[in-house]
Amino acid sequence: MSVRPPRVGIVSSQEVLGKGLAAMLAEHPDRAVLTDADRADVVLYDVLGVHRTNGADLEHLVQQTTSVILAVSRDLRPDLRARALAGGAHGWVSMSVDSAQLVEAVEAAVDGRTVPGRDDRLGHAVGLTEREVEVLALITLGMSNQEIADRLYLSINSVKTYVRTAYAKIGARSRSHAVAWCLHHGFAPPEL
């Protein structure tokens, strides 16, 4: 009895990445078959999408498909990887993997085994919650507490509580110290 190889979709706005991943999968035709992302067992999702589309493409995949989503992460942008994981990606693979490692990650994902990176999100090592990470990211972008409250639909007192607990976890004594910590730990610098 033959078990069919997993169907793999690729979502990337960058042709070089999409074609590169397809070529890597093609090296293992008995272990992975390329297909449309909406019909895939596993989707390789380029984390740049959370920046370019504000995650709309990821949201579609999470809500409209049953695919396991593996974020393809740029090693120098852990913030994008963290946003993809927070947006529903099941795990991640680095852009620096070789074709065998890529296929192994796909097979692990489709078999329901632990996929790499589920707990590798910004602030995980110091116990930050997703909301604390979100608040710190907005602080890093230069937003005031009131702007953060408006953006996240929170009360100003809730924002102050998140700021206070996040600062305690990262050991920040001031807003500038918190921003420095964030930038040092992978939060993206403000877009210019």
Short mmCIF file of N, CA and C in Angstrom, two decimals, residues 21-170:
data_model
loop_
_atom_site.label_atom_id
_atom_site.label_comp_id
_atom_site.label_asym_id
_atom_site.label_seq_id
_atom_site.Cartn_x
_atom_site.Cartn_y
_atom_site.Cartn_z
N LEU A 21 12.14 27.41 -3.12
CA LEU A 21 11.50 26.37 -2.31
C LEU A 21 10.96 25.26 -3.20
N ALA A 22 10.37 25.64 -4.33
CA ALA A 22 9.85 24.63 -5.27
C ALA A 22 10.96 23.74 -5.78
N ALA A 23 12.10 24.33 -6.10
CA ALA A 23 13.24 23.54 -6.58
C ALA A 23 13.76 22.59 -5.49
N MET A 24 13.78 23.07 -4.27
CA MET A 24 14.23 22.22 -3.16
C MET A 24 13.29 21.04 -2.96
N LEU A 25 11.98 21.29 -3.04
CA LEU A 25 11.01 20.20 -2.90
C LEU A 25 11.12 19.22 -4.06
N ALA A 26 11.41 19.73 -5.27
CA ALA A 26 11.52 18.89 -6.46
C ALA A 26 12.66 17.88 -6.34
N GLU A 27 13.63 18.14 -5.48
CA GLU A 27 14.72 17.19 -5.26
C GLU A 27 14.23 15.93 -4.56
N HIS A 28 13.02 15.96 -4.00
CA HIS A 28 12.47 14.83 -3.24
C HIS A 28 11.04 14.54 -3.71
N PRO A 29 10.86 14.16 -5.00
CA PRO A 29 9.50 14.00 -5.54
C PRO A 29 8.70 12.89 -4.87
N ASP A 30 9.39 11.93 -4.27
CA ASP A 30 8.69 10.85 -3.59
C ASP A 30 8.26 11.24 -2.17
N ARG A 31 8.69 12.43 -1.71
CA ARG A 31 8.38 12.84 -0.34
C ARG A 31 7.55 14.12 -0.25
N ALA A 32 7.38 14.84 -1.35
CA ALA A 32 6.58 16.07 -1.35
C ALA A 32 6.17 16.41 -2.77
N VAL A 33 4.92 16.87 -2.93
CA VAL A 33 4.38 17.24 -4.23
C VAL A 33 3.86 18.67 -4.14
N LEU A 34 4.27 19.49 -5.07
CA LEU A 34 3.86 20.89 -5.09
C LEU A 34 2.42 21.02 -5.58
N THR A 35 1.64 21.87 -4.91
CA THR A 35 0.25 22.10 -5.29
C THR A 35 -0.14 23.52 -4.93
N ASP A 36 -1.38 23.88 -5.22
CA ASP A 36 -1.94 25.17 -4.86
C ASP A 36 -2.07 25.26 -3.33
N ALA A 37 -1.80 26.43 -2.77
CA ALA A 37 -1.83 26.59 -1.32
C ALA A 37 -3.19 26.26 -0.71
N ASP A 38 -4.27 26.54 -1.42
CA ASP A 38 -5.61 26.27 -0.87
C ASP A 38 -5.94 24.78 -0.80
N ARG A 39 -5.16 23.94 -1.49
CA ARG A 39 -5.41 22.49 -1.47
C ARG A 39 -4.28 21.72 -0.80
N ALA A 40 -3.36 22.42 -0.18
CA ALA A 40 -2.15 21.78 0.37
C ALA A 40 -2.39 21.17 1.74
N ASP A 41 -1.59 20.15 2.02
CA ASP A 41 -1.54 19.60 3.37
C ASP A 41 -0.69 20.51 4.26
N VAL A 42 0.38 21.04 3.65
CA VAL A 42 1.31 21.93 4.35
C VAL A 42 1.56 23.13 3.45
N VAL A 43 1.54 24.32 4.04
CA VAL A 43 1.86 25.53 3.29
C VAL A 43 3.14 26.12 3.85
N LEU A 44 4.09 26.39 2.95
CA LEU A 44 5.30 27.11 3.31
C LEU A 44 5.00 28.59 3.09
N TYR A 45 4.92 29.33 4.19
CA TYR A 45 4.48 30.72 4.16
C TYR A 45 5.67 31.66 4.39
N ASP A 46 5.95 32.50 3.42
CA ASP A 46 7.03 33.48 3.52
C ASP A 46 6.62 34.56 4.53
N VAL A 47 7.38 34.68 5.62
CA VAL A 47 7.01 35.62 6.69
C VAL A 47 6.99 37.07 6.23
N LEU A 48 7.58 37.37 5.09
CA LEU A 48 7.51 38.73 4.58
C LEU A 48 6.05 39.16 4.35
N GLY A 49 5.18 38.19 4.17
CA GLY A 49 3.76 38.48 3.97
C GLY A 49 3.12 39.20 5.14
N VAL A 50 3.58 38.93 6.37
CA VAL A 50 2.98 39.64 7.50
C VAL A 50 3.33 41.11 7.47
N HIS A 51 4.39 41.46 6.75
CA HIS A 51 4.76 42.86 6.58
C HIS A 51 4.06 43.45 5.35
N ARG A 52 4.16 42.76 4.23
CA ARG A 52 3.63 43.30 2.97
C ARG A 52 2.10 43.33 2.91
N THR A 53 1.45 42.31 3.45
CA THR A 53 -0.01 42.26 3.38
C THR A 53 -0.64 42.46 4.75
N ASN A 54 0.18 42.82 5.73
CA ASN A 54 -0.27 42.95 7.12
C ASN A 54 -0.90 41.64 7.60
N GLY A 55 -0.44 40.53 7.04
CA GLY A 55 -0.89 39.21 7.47
C GLY A 55 -2.20 38.75 6.88
N ALA A 56 -2.76 39.49 5.92
CA ALA A 56 -4.05 39.10 5.32
C ALA A 56 -3.96 37.74 4.65
N ASP A 57 -2.84 37.46 3.97
CA ASP A 57 -2.70 36.17 3.31
C ASP A 57 -2.59 35.04 4.32
N LEU A 58 -1.92 35.28 5.43
CA LEU A 58 -1.83 34.28 6.49
C LEU A 58 -3.19 34.06 7.13
N GLU A 59 -3.90 35.14 7.39
CA GLU A 59 -5.24 35.03 7.97
C GLU A 59 -6.15 34.18 7.07
N HIS A 60 -6.07 34.38 5.77
CA HIS A 60 -6.85 33.57 4.83
C HIS A 60 -6.50 32.09 4.98
N LEU A 61 -5.22 31.78 5.02
CA LEU A 61 -4.81 30.38 5.14
C LEU A 61 -5.30 29.75 6.44
N VAL A 62 -5.19 30.50 7.53
CA VAL A 62 -5.60 29.99 8.84
C VAL A 62 -7.11 29.76 8.88
N GLN A 63 -7.87 30.70 8.34
CA GLN A 63 -9.32 30.63 8.45
C GLN A 63 -9.99 29.81 7.35
N GLN A 64 -9.39 29.74 6.17
CA GLN A 64 -10.08 29.13 5.03
C GLN A 64 -9.51 27.78 4.59
N THR A 65 -8.43 27.32 5.21
CA THR A 65 -7.87 26.03 4.82
C THR A 65 -7.64 25.17 6.07
N THR A 66 -7.36 23.92 5.83
CA THR A 66 -7.01 23.01 6.94
C THR A 66 -5.52 22.70 6.91
N SER A 67 -4.77 23.46 6.14
CA SER A 67 -3.34 23.23 5.98
C SER A 67 -2.57 23.50 7.27
N VAL A 68 -1.50 22.76 7.44
CA VAL A 68 -0.53 23.09 8.47
C VAL A 68 0.38 24.15 7.85
N ILE A 69 0.58 25.23 8.56
CA ILE A 69 1.33 26.35 8.01
C ILE A 69 2.70 26.43 8.66
N LEU A 70 3.74 26.35 7.83
CA LEU A 70 5.11 26.52 8.30
C LEU A 70 5.63 27.85 7.78
N ALA A 71 5.98 28.73 8.69
CA ALA A 71 6.54 30.03 8.31
C ALA A 71 7.98 29.82 7.86
N VAL A 72 8.30 30.38 6.71
CA VAL A 72 9.68 30.35 6.22
C VAL A 72 10.30 31.65 6.69
N SER A 73 11.25 31.54 7.62
CA SER A 73 11.73 32.69 8.36
C SER A 73 13.06 33.22 7.89
N ARG A 74 13.12 34.53 7.83
CA ARG A 74 14.38 35.21 7.58
C ARG A 74 15.09 35.31 8.93
N ASP A 75 16.28 34.77 9.02
CA ASP A 75 16.98 34.71 10.29
C ASP A 75 17.24 36.08 10.90
N LEU A 76 17.35 37.10 10.08
CA LEU A 76 17.62 38.44 10.60
C LEU A 76 16.35 39.19 10.95
N ARG A 77 15.19 38.58 10.78
CA ARG A 77 13.92 39.23 11.11
C ARG A 77 13.05 38.32 12.00
N PRO A 78 13.51 38.04 13.22
CA PRO A 78 12.70 37.19 14.11
C PRO A 78 11.35 37.82 14.44
N ASP A 79 11.24 39.14 14.28
CA ASP A 79 9.95 39.79 14.54
C ASP A 79 8.90 39.32 13.56
N LEU A 80 9.27 39.14 12.29
CA LEU A 80 8.30 38.66 11.30
C LEU A 80 7.91 37.22 11.59
N ARG A 81 8.87 36.41 11.99
CA ARG A 81 8.58 35.03 12.38
C ARG A 81 7.61 35.01 13.55
N ALA A 82 7.87 35.85 14.55
CA ALA A 82 7.00 35.90 15.73
C ALA A 82 5.59 36.34 15.35
N ARG A 83 5.49 37.30 14.45
CA ARG A 83 4.16 37.75 14.01
C ARG A 83 3.43 36.63 13.26
N ALA A 84 4.16 35.87 12.46
CA ALA A 84 3.53 34.76 11.74
C ALA A 84 3.05 33.69 12.71
N LEU A 85 3.85 33.38 13.70
CA LEU A 85 3.45 32.39 14.71
C LEU A 85 2.24 32.89 15.50
N ALA A 86 2.26 34.16 15.86
CA ALA A 86 1.12 34.73 16.59
C ALA A 86 -0.12 34.76 15.71
N GLY A 87 0.07 34.86 14.40
CA GLY A 87 -1.05 34.89 13.46
C GLY A 87 -1.61 33.53 13.09
N GLY A 88 -1.01 32.46 13.60
CA GLY A 88 -1.56 31.13 13.36
C GLY A 88 -0.66 30.12 12.70
N ALA A 89 0.55 30.51 12.31
CA ALA A 89 1.48 29.51 11.76
C ALA A 89 1.79 28.47 12.82
N HIS A 90 1.92 27.23 12.40
CA HIS A 90 2.11 26.12 13.34
C HIS A 90 3.56 25.91 13.75
N GLY A 91 4.47 26.44 12.99
CA GLY A 91 5.90 26.29 13.26
C GLY A 91 6.65 27.06 12.20
N TRP A 92 7.97 26.89 12.20
CA TRP A 92 8.76 27.65 11.23
C TRP A 92 9.98 26.87 10.82
N VAL A 93 10.48 27.24 9.65
CA VAL A 93 11.77 26.73 9.17
C VAL A 93 12.58 27.93 8.72
N SER A 94 13.86 27.85 8.91
CA SER A 94 14.76 28.92 8.51
C SER A 94 14.99 28.87 7.01
N MET A 95 15.22 30.03 6.43
CA MET A 95 15.57 30.08 5.01
C MET A 95 16.92 29.41 4.76
N SER A 96 17.66 29.13 5.81
CA SER A 96 18.98 28.52 5.63
C SER A 96 18.96 26.99 5.65
N VAL A 97 17.77 26.36 5.71
CA VAL A 97 17.73 24.90 5.71
C VAL A 97 18.11 24.36 4.34
N ASP A 98 18.58 23.12 4.33
CA ASP A 98 18.83 22.47 3.04
C ASP A 98 17.56 21.72 2.64
N SER A 99 17.55 21.14 1.45
CA SER A 99 16.32 20.51 0.94
C SER A 99 15.87 19.33 1.80
N ALA A 100 16.80 18.56 2.32
CA ALA A 100 16.42 17.42 3.17
C ALA A 100 15.77 17.91 4.46
N GLN A 101 16.31 18.95 5.06
CA GLN A 101 15.72 19.50 6.28
C GLN A 101 14.33 20.09 6.01
N LEU A 102 14.17 20.72 4.86
CA LEU A 102 12.88 21.29 4.49
C LEU A 102 11.83 20.19 4.37
N VAL A 103 12.16 19.12 3.68
CA VAL A 103 11.22 18.01 3.51
C VAL A 103 10.94 17.33 4.84
N GLU A 104 11.94 17.21 5.69
CA GLU A 104 11.73 16.62 7.02
C GLU A 104 10.75 17.46 7.83
N ALA A 105 10.85 18.78 7.75
CA ALA A 105 9.92 19.66 8.46
C ALA A 105 8.50 19.50 7.91
N VAL A 106 8.38 19.38 6.59
CA VAL A 106 7.07 19.18 5.96
C VAL A 106 6.47 17.86 6.43
N GLU A 107 7.26 16.80 6.43
CA GLU A 107 6.77 15.50 6.87
C GLU A 107 6.36 15.51 8.33
N ALA A 108 7.15 16.17 9.17
CA ALA A 108 6.79 16.27 10.59
C ALA A 108 5.46 17.01 10.74
N ALA A 109 5.29 18.07 9.99
CA ALA A 109 4.06 18.87 10.07
C ALA A 109 2.85 18.06 9.66
N VAL A 110 2.94 17.36 8.53
CA VAL A 110 1.79 16.61 8.02
C VAL A 110 1.49 15.40 8.89
N ASP A 111 2.49 14.84 9.56
CA ASP A 111 2.29 13.69 10.44
C ASP A 111 1.81 14.08 11.83
N GLY A 112 1.71 15.37 12.08
CA GLY A 112 1.26 15.83 13.39
C GLY A 112 2.33 15.80 14.46
N ARG A 113 3.56 15.61 14.03
CA ARG A 113 4.67 15.64 14.99
C ARG A 113 5.04 17.08 15.28
N THR A 114 5.78 17.28 16.32
CA THR A 114 6.20 18.61 16.68
C THR A 114 7.00 19.23 15.54
N VAL A 115 6.60 20.41 15.17
CA VAL A 115 7.32 21.14 14.14
C VAL A 115 8.22 22.15 14.80
N PRO A 116 9.30 22.50 14.15
CA PRO A 116 10.24 23.43 14.76
C PRO A 116 9.59 24.77 15.09
N GLY A 117 10.05 25.37 16.15
CA GLY A 117 9.77 26.76 16.41
C GLY A 117 8.44 27.16 16.98
N ARG A 118 7.61 26.26 17.43
CA ARG A 118 6.31 26.68 17.94
C ARG A 118 6.46 27.65 19.12
N ASP A 119 7.44 27.43 19.97
CA ASP A 119 7.62 28.30 21.13
C ASP A 119 8.67 29.37 20.92
N ASP A 120 9.18 29.49 19.71
CA ASP A 120 10.21 30.48 19.45
C ASP A 120 9.55 31.78 18.99
N ARG A 121 9.05 32.51 19.95
CA ARG A 121 8.43 33.78 19.63
C ARG A 121 9.12 34.87 20.44
N LEU A 122 8.95 36.09 20.00
CA LEU A 122 9.57 37.20 20.70
C LEU A 122 9.17 37.20 22.17
N GLY A 123 10.15 37.37 23.03
CA GLY A 123 9.88 37.50 24.46
C GLY A 123 9.59 36.22 25.19
N HIS A 124 9.55 35.09 24.49
CA HIS A 124 9.23 33.81 25.14
C HIS A 124 10.22 33.49 26.25
N ALA A 125 11.49 33.75 26.01
CA ALA A 125 12.53 33.40 26.97
C ALA A 125 12.37 34.11 28.31
N VAL A 126 11.74 35.29 28.31
CA VAL A 126 11.56 36.03 29.57
C VAL A 126 10.11 36.00 30.04
N GLY A 127 9.27 35.22 29.36
CA GLY A 127 7.90 35.03 29.80
C GLY A 127 6.91 36.11 29.41
N LEU A 128 7.22 36.88 28.36
CA LEU A 128 6.28 37.90 27.92
C LEU A 128 5.06 37.24 27.28
N THR A 129 3.89 37.78 27.58
CA THR A 129 2.67 37.31 26.92
C THR A 129 2.62 37.93 25.52
N GLU A 130 1.73 37.39 24.68
CA GLU A 130 1.59 37.95 23.33
C GLU A 130 1.16 39.41 23.40
N ARG A 131 0.29 39.76 24.33
CA ARG A 131 -0.16 41.15 24.45
C ARG A 131 0.98 42.05 24.90
N GLU A 132 1.82 41.57 25.83
CA GLU A 132 2.97 42.37 26.26
C GLU A 132 3.93 42.59 25.10
N VAL A 133 4.14 41.58 24.28
CA VAL A 133 5.00 41.72 23.11
C VAL A 133 4.40 42.75 22.16
N GLU A 134 3.09 42.68 21.97
CA GLU A 134 2.42 43.63 21.08
C GLU A 134 2.59 45.07 21.59
N VAL A 135 2.41 45.26 22.89
CA VAL A 135 2.56 46.60 23.48
C VAL A 135 4.01 47.08 23.35
N LEU A 136 4.97 46.20 23.65
CA LEU A 136 6.37 46.59 23.52
C LEU A 136 6.73 46.92 22.07
N ALA A 137 6.18 46.17 21.13
CA ALA A 137 6.46 46.45 19.72
C ALA A 137 5.96 47.84 19.34
N LEU A 138 4.80 48.22 19.85
CA LEU A 138 4.25 49.54 19.54
C LEU A 138 5.04 50.64 20.25
N ILE A 139 5.53 50.35 21.44
CA ILE A 139 6.42 51.30 22.13
C ILE A 139 7.68 51.50 21.29
N THR A 140 8.20 50.40 20.75
CA THR A 140 9.41 50.47 19.92
C THR A 140 9.18 51.32 18.68
N LEU A 141 7.95 51.36 18.21
CA LEU A 141 7.61 52.19 17.06
C LEU A 141 7.38 53.65 17.44
N GLY A 142 7.52 53.95 18.74
CA GLY A 142 7.41 55.34 19.19
C GLY A 142 6.02 55.77 19.60
N MET A 143 5.10 54.84 19.76
CA MET A 143 3.73 55.20 20.12
C MET A 143 3.61 55.52 21.61
N SER A 144 2.73 56.45 21.92
CA SER A 144 2.42 56.78 23.31
C SER A 144 1.45 55.73 23.86
N ASN A 145 1.27 55.72 25.18
CA ASN A 145 0.31 54.79 25.78
C ASN A 145 -1.09 55.00 25.22
N GLN A 146 -1.47 56.25 25.01
CA GLN A 146 -2.81 56.52 24.49
C GLN A 146 -2.95 56.01 23.05
N GLU A 147 -1.91 56.19 22.24
CA GLU A 147 -1.94 55.67 20.87
C GLU A 147 -2.02 54.15 20.86
N ILE A 148 -1.32 53.52 21.78
CA ILE A 148 -1.37 52.06 21.89
C ILE A 148 -2.78 51.62 22.30
N ALA A 149 -3.36 52.31 23.27
CA ALA A 149 -4.72 51.99 23.72
C ALA A 149 -5.70 52.09 22.55
N ASP A 150 -5.57 53.15 21.78
CA ASP A 150 -6.47 53.34 20.64
C ASP A 150 -6.25 52.24 19.59
N ARG A 151 -5.02 51.93 19.31
CA ARG A 151 -4.68 50.93 18.28
C ARG A 151 -5.15 49.53 18.66
N LEU A 152 -5.02 49.19 19.96
CA LEU A 152 -5.35 47.83 20.40
C LEU A 152 -6.75 47.72 21.02
N TYR A 153 -7.49 48.82 21.02
CA TYR A 153 -8.83 48.85 21.61
C TYR A 153 -8.80 48.43 23.08
N LEU A 154 -7.87 49.03 23.82
CA LEU A 154 -7.73 48.77 25.25
C LEU A 154 -7.93 50.08 26.01
N SER A 155 -8.19 49.96 27.29
CA SER A 155 -8.24 51.16 28.12
C SER A 155 -6.80 51.61 28.39
N ILE A 156 -6.64 52.86 28.70
CA ILE A 156 -5.31 53.38 29.01
C ILE A 156 -4.74 52.66 30.23
N ASN A 157 -5.59 52.33 31.20
CA ASN A 157 -5.12 51.62 32.40
C ASN A 157 -4.63 50.20 32.06
N SER A 158 -5.30 49.55 31.12
CA SER A 158 -4.83 48.22 30.69
C SER A 158 -3.46 48.33 30.04
N VAL A 159 -3.28 49.34 29.20
CA VAL A 159 -1.98 49.53 28.55
C VAL A 159 -0.91 49.77 29.60
N LYS A 160 -1.20 50.60 30.58
CA LYS A 160 -0.21 50.89 31.63
C LYS A 160 0.13 49.62 32.40
N THR A 161 -0.84 48.75 32.61
CA THR A 161 -0.57 47.48 33.31
C THR A 161 0.34 46.60 32.47
N TYR A 162 0.04 46.49 31.16
CA TYR A 162 0.90 45.69 30.28
C TYR A 162 2.31 46.26 30.22
N VAL A 163 2.43 47.56 30.17
CA VAL A 163 3.75 48.20 30.14
C VAL A 163 4.51 47.85 31.42
N ARG A 164 3.84 48.02 32.55
CA ARG A 164 4.48 47.77 33.84
C ARG A 164 4.94 46.31 33.97
N THR A 165 4.07 45.35 33.61
CA THR A 165 4.46 43.94 33.75
C THR A 165 5.55 43.56 32.75
N ALA A 166 5.48 44.12 31.53
CA ALA A 166 6.51 43.83 30.53
C ALA A 166 7.86 44.40 30.98
N TYR A 167 7.85 45.63 31.48
CA TYR A 167 9.09 46.24 31.96
C TYR A 167 9.71 45.40 33.06
N ALA A 168 8.89 44.89 33.98
CA ALA A 168 9.40 44.06 35.07
C ALA A 168 10.07 42.80 34.52
N LYS A 169 9.46 42.19 33.51
CA LYS A 169 10.00 40.95 32.96
C LYS A 169 11.31 41.16 32.21
N ILE A 170 11.46 42.32 31.55
CA ILE A 170 12.68 42.56 30.77
C ILE A 170 13.70 43.38 31.53
#
